[in-house]
Short mmCIF file of C-alpha atoms in Angstrom, two decimals:
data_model
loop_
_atom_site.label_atom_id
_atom_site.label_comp_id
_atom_site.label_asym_id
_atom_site.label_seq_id
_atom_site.Cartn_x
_atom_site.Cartn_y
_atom_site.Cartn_z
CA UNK A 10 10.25 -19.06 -17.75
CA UNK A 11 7.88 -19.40 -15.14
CA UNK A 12 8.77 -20.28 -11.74
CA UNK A 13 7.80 -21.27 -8.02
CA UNK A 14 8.85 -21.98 -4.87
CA UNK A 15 9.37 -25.03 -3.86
CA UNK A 16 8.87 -25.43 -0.39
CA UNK A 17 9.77 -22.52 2.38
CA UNK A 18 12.98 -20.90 2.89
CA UNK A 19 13.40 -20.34 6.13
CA UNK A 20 16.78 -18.61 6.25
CA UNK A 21 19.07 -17.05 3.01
CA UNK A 22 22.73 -16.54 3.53
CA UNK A 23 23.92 -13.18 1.94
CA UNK A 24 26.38 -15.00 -0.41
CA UNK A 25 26.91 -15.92 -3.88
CA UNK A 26 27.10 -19.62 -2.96
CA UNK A 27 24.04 -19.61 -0.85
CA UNK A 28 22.13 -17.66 -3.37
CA UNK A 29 23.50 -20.09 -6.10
CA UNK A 30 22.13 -22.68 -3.99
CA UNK A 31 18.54 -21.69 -3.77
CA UNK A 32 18.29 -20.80 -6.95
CA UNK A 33 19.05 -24.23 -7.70
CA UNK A 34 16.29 -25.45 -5.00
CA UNK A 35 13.95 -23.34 -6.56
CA UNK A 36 15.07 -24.19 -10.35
CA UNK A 37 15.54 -20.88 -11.19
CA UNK A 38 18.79 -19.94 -13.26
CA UNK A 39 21.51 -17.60 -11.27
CA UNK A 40 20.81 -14.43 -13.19
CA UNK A 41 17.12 -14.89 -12.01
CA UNK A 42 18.42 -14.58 -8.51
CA UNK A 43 21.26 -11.63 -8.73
CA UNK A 44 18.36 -8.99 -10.27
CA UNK A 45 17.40 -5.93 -7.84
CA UNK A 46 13.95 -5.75 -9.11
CA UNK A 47 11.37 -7.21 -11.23
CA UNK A 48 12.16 -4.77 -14.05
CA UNK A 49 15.91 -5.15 -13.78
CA UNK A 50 15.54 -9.42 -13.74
CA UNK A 51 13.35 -8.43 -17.39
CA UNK A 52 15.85 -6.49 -18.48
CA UNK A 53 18.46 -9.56 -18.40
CA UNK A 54 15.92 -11.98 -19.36
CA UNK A 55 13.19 -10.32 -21.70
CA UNK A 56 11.53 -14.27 -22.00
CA UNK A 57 10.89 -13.83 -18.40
CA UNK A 58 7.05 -14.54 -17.41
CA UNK A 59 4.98 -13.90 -14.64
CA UNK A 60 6.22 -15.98 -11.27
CA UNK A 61 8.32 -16.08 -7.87
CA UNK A 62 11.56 -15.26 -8.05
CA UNK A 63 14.82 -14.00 -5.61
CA UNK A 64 15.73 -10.32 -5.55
CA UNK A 65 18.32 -9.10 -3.79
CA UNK A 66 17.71 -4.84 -4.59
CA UNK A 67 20.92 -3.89 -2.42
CA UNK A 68 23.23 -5.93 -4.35
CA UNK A 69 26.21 -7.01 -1.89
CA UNK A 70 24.65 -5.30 1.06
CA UNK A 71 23.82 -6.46 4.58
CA UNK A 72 20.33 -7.09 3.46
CA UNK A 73 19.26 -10.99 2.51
CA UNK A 74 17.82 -11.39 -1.00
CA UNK A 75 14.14 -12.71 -0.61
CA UNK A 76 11.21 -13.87 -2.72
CA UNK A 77 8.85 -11.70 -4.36
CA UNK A 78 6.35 -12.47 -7.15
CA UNK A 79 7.01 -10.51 -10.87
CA UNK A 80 4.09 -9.47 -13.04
CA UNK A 81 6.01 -9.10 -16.37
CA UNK A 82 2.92 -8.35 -18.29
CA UNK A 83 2.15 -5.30 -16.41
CA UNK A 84 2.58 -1.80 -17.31
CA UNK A 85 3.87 -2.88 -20.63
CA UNK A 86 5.89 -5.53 -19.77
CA UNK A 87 8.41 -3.62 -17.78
CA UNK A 88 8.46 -5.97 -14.77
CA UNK A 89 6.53 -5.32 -12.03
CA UNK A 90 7.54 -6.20 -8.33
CA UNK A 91 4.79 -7.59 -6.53
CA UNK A 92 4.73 -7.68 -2.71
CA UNK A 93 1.34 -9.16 -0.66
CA UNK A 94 0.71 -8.11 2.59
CA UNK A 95 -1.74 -9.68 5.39
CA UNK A 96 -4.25 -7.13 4.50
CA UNK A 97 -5.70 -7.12 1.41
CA UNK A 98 -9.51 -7.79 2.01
CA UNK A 99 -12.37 -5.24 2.32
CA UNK A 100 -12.44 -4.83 5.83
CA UNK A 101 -14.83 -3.51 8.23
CA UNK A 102 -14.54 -0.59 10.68
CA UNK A 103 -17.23 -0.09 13.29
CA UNK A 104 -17.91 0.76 16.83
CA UNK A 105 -14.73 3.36 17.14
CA UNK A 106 -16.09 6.90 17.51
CA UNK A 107 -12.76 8.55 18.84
CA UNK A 108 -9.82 9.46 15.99
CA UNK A 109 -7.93 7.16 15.23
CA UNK A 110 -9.43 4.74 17.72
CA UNK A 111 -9.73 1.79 14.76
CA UNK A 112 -5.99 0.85 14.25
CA UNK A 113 -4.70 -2.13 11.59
CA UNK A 114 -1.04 -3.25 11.47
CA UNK A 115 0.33 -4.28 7.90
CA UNK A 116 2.51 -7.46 7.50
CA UNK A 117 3.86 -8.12 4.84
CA UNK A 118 4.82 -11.43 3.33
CA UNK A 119 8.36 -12.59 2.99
CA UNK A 120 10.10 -9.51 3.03
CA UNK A 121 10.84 -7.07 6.42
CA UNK A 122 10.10 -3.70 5.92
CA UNK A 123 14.52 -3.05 5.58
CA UNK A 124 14.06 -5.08 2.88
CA UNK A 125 11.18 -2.95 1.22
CA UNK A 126 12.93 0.04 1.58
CA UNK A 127 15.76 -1.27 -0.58
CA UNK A 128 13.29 -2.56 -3.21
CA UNK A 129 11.78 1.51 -3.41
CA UNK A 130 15.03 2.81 -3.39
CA UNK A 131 16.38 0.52 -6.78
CA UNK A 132 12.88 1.32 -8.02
CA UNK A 133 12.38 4.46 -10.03
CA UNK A 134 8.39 4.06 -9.16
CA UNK A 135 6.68 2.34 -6.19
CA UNK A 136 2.85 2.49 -5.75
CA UNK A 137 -0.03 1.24 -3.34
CA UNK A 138 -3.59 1.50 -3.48
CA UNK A 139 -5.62 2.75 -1.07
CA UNK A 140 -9.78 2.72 -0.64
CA UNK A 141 -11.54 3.82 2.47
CA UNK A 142 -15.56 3.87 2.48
CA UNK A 143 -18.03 4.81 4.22
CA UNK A 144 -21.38 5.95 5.80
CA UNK A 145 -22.05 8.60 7.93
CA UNK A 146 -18.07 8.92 8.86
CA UNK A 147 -15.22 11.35 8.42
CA UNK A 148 -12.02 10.70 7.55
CA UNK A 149 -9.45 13.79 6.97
CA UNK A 150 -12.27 16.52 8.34
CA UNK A 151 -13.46 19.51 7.29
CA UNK A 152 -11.31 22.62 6.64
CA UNK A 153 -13.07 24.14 9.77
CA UNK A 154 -12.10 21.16 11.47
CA UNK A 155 -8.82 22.27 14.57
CA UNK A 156 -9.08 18.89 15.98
CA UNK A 157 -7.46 16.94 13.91
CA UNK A 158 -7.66 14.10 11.46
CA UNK A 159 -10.40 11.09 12.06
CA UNK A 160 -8.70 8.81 10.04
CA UNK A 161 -4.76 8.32 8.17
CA UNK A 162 -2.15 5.87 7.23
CA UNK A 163 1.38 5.56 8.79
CA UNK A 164 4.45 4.80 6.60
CA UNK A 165 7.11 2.64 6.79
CA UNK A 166 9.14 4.82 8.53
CA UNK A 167 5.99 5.39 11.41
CA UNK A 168 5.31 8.60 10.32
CA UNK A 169 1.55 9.88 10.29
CA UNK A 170 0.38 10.29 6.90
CA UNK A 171 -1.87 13.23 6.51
CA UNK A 172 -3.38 13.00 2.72
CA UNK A 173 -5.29 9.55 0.75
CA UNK A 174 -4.19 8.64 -1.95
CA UNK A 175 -4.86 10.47 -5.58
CA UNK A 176 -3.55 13.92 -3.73
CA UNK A 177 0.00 14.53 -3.61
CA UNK A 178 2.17 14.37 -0.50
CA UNK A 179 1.61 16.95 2.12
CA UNK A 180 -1.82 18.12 0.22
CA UNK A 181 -3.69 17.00 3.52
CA UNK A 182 -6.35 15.67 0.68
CA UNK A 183 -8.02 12.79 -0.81
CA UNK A 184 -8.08 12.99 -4.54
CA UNK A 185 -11.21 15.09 -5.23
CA UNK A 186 -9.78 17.64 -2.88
CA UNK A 187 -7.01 18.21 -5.01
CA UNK A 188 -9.45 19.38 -8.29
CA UNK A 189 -12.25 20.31 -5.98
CA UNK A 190 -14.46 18.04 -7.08
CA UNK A 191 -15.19 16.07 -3.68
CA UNK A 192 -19.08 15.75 -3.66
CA UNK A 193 -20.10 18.42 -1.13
CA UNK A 194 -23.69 19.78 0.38
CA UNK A 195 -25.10 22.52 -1.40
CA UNK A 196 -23.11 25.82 -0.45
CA UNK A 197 -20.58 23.69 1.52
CA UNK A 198 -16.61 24.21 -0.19
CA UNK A 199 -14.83 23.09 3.04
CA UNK A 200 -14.40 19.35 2.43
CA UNK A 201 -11.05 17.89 1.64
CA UNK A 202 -12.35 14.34 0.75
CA UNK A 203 -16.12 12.80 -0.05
CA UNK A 204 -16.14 11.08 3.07
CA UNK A 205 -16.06 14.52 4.94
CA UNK A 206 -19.62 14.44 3.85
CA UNK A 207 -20.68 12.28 7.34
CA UNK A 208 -24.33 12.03 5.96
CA UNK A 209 -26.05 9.06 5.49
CA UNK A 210 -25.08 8.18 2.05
CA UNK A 211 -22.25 5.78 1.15
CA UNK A 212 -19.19 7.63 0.40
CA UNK A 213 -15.47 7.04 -0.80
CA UNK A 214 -11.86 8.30 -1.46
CA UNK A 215 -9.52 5.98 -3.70
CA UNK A 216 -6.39 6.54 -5.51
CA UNK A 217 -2.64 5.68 -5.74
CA UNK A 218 -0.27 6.36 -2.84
CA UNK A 219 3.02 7.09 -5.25
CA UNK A 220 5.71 8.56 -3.02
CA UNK A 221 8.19 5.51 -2.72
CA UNK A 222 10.02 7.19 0.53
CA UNK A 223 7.23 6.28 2.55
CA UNK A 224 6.28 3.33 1.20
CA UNK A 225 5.52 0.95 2.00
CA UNK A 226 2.27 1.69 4.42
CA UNK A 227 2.56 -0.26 7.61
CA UNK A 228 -0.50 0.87 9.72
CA UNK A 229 -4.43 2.14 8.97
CA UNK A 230 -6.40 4.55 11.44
CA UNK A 231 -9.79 5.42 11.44
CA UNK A 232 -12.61 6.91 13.69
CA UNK A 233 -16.02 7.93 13.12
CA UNK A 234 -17.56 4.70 13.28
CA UNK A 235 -19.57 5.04 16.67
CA UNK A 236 -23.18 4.56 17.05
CA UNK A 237 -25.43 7.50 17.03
CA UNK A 238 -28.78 8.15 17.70
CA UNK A 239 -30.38 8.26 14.17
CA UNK A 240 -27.59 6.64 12.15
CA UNK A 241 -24.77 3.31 12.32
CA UNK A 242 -21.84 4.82 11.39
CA UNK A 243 -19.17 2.56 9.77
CA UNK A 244 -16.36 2.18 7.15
CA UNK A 245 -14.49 -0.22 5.23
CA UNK A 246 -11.10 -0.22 3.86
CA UNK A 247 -8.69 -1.49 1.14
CA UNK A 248 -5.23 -1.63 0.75
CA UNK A 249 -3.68 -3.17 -2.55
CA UNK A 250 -0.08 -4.57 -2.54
CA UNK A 251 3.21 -2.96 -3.00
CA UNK A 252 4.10 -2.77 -6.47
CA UNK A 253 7.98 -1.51 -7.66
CA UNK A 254 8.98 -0.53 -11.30
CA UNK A 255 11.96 1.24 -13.05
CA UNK A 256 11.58 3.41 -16.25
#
């Protein structure tokens, strides 16, 4: 059954009876509105199709139920918890040389971050995909590098982030870092990602962020992107939505 919203809901009483009630508005049947997740709505309804529904992942909590749409065609049907932020596009960075200097705030739609955390935490798997490119910029440095990072991502629970995603948690690596296969100058083994390159080629570092404790990301850094003498150093970066799954 497909569904949408109809019209905004501005405020959701934590009760069955309120909950009955917009699932009503909404024309959605009261199952549709009681699931934790995506996957667990599927599981009760395996007709279910792709659409907007009302979770509520910590059940009779203190937390309100809220909307979220459900790819039930992805990763084999499973259910798939969708969550849009206000940050989706490629987006430029430019005229920040300092670390960090370049700084993005996350927003995400319909759902506080409280409420996120309870969607990771009935999920058995949360991911987020994460793309930064650019020319003549740094982003994680250089082995040799004591100064610290030029660029990183904050979680949801504010803490600095010191890997990209493809590299595991606490790797302080992009990806390519973590097979050593980051594209490097000739004789040069020190870089962590293939942005550490800062020539003037375009570079990037891509991959899933997969540790649903920190999820989901709420802030982007970045540096690097001053103007120099010989080149116009700048960046751009991605961020793909929040997406929640069980097994």
């Amino acid at each position: 059954m497909l569904s949408s919203p109809k019209g905004e809901v501005r405020q959701i009483c934590h009760s069955a009876f309120s909950v009955l009630k917009i699932c009503t508005l909404l024309g959605l049947p009261y199952f549709a509105c009681s699931a934790k997740s995506c996957s667990h709505l599927k599981r009760m309804s395996p007709e279910a199709n792709n659409g907007t529904y009302l979770i509520d992942p910590d059940g009779r909590g203190t937390l309100a139920p809220f909307l979220v749409f459900c790819d039930m065609t992805d990763k084999n049907g499973i259910g798939v918890t969708v969550i849009s932020h206000d940050s989706e596009e490629r987006t430029l960075v430019d005229n920040c040389d300092s670390r960090g200097c370049y700084k993005r705030n996350i927003s995400y739609i319909r759902a506080s971050l409280s409420q996120l955390a309870s969607l990771t935490e009935a999920s058995s798997h949360c991911e987020q995909f994460i793309k930064y490119e650019c020319f003549h910029s740094r982003l994680l440095g250089d082995n040799t590098d004591r100064e610290g990072l030029f660029g990183w991502w904050v979680s949801r629970n504010s803490t600095k982030m010191t890997y990209w995603g493809g590299a595991l948690p606490g790797s302080n690596n992009c990806a390519c870092g973590m097979n050593n296969s980051c594209e490097e100058r000739e004789n040069d083994e020190t870089f962590k990602c293939n942005s550490d390159n800062n020539d003037a080629q375009w570079r990037e570092d891509s991959g899933l962020l997969t540790d649903k404790s920190t999820l989901p990301v709420t802030q982007l850094r970045f540096g690097d992107v001053g103007v120099s003498p010989n080149h116009d150093e700048k960046g751009y970066h991605t961020l793909g939505k929040l997406k929640c799954y069980m097994d």
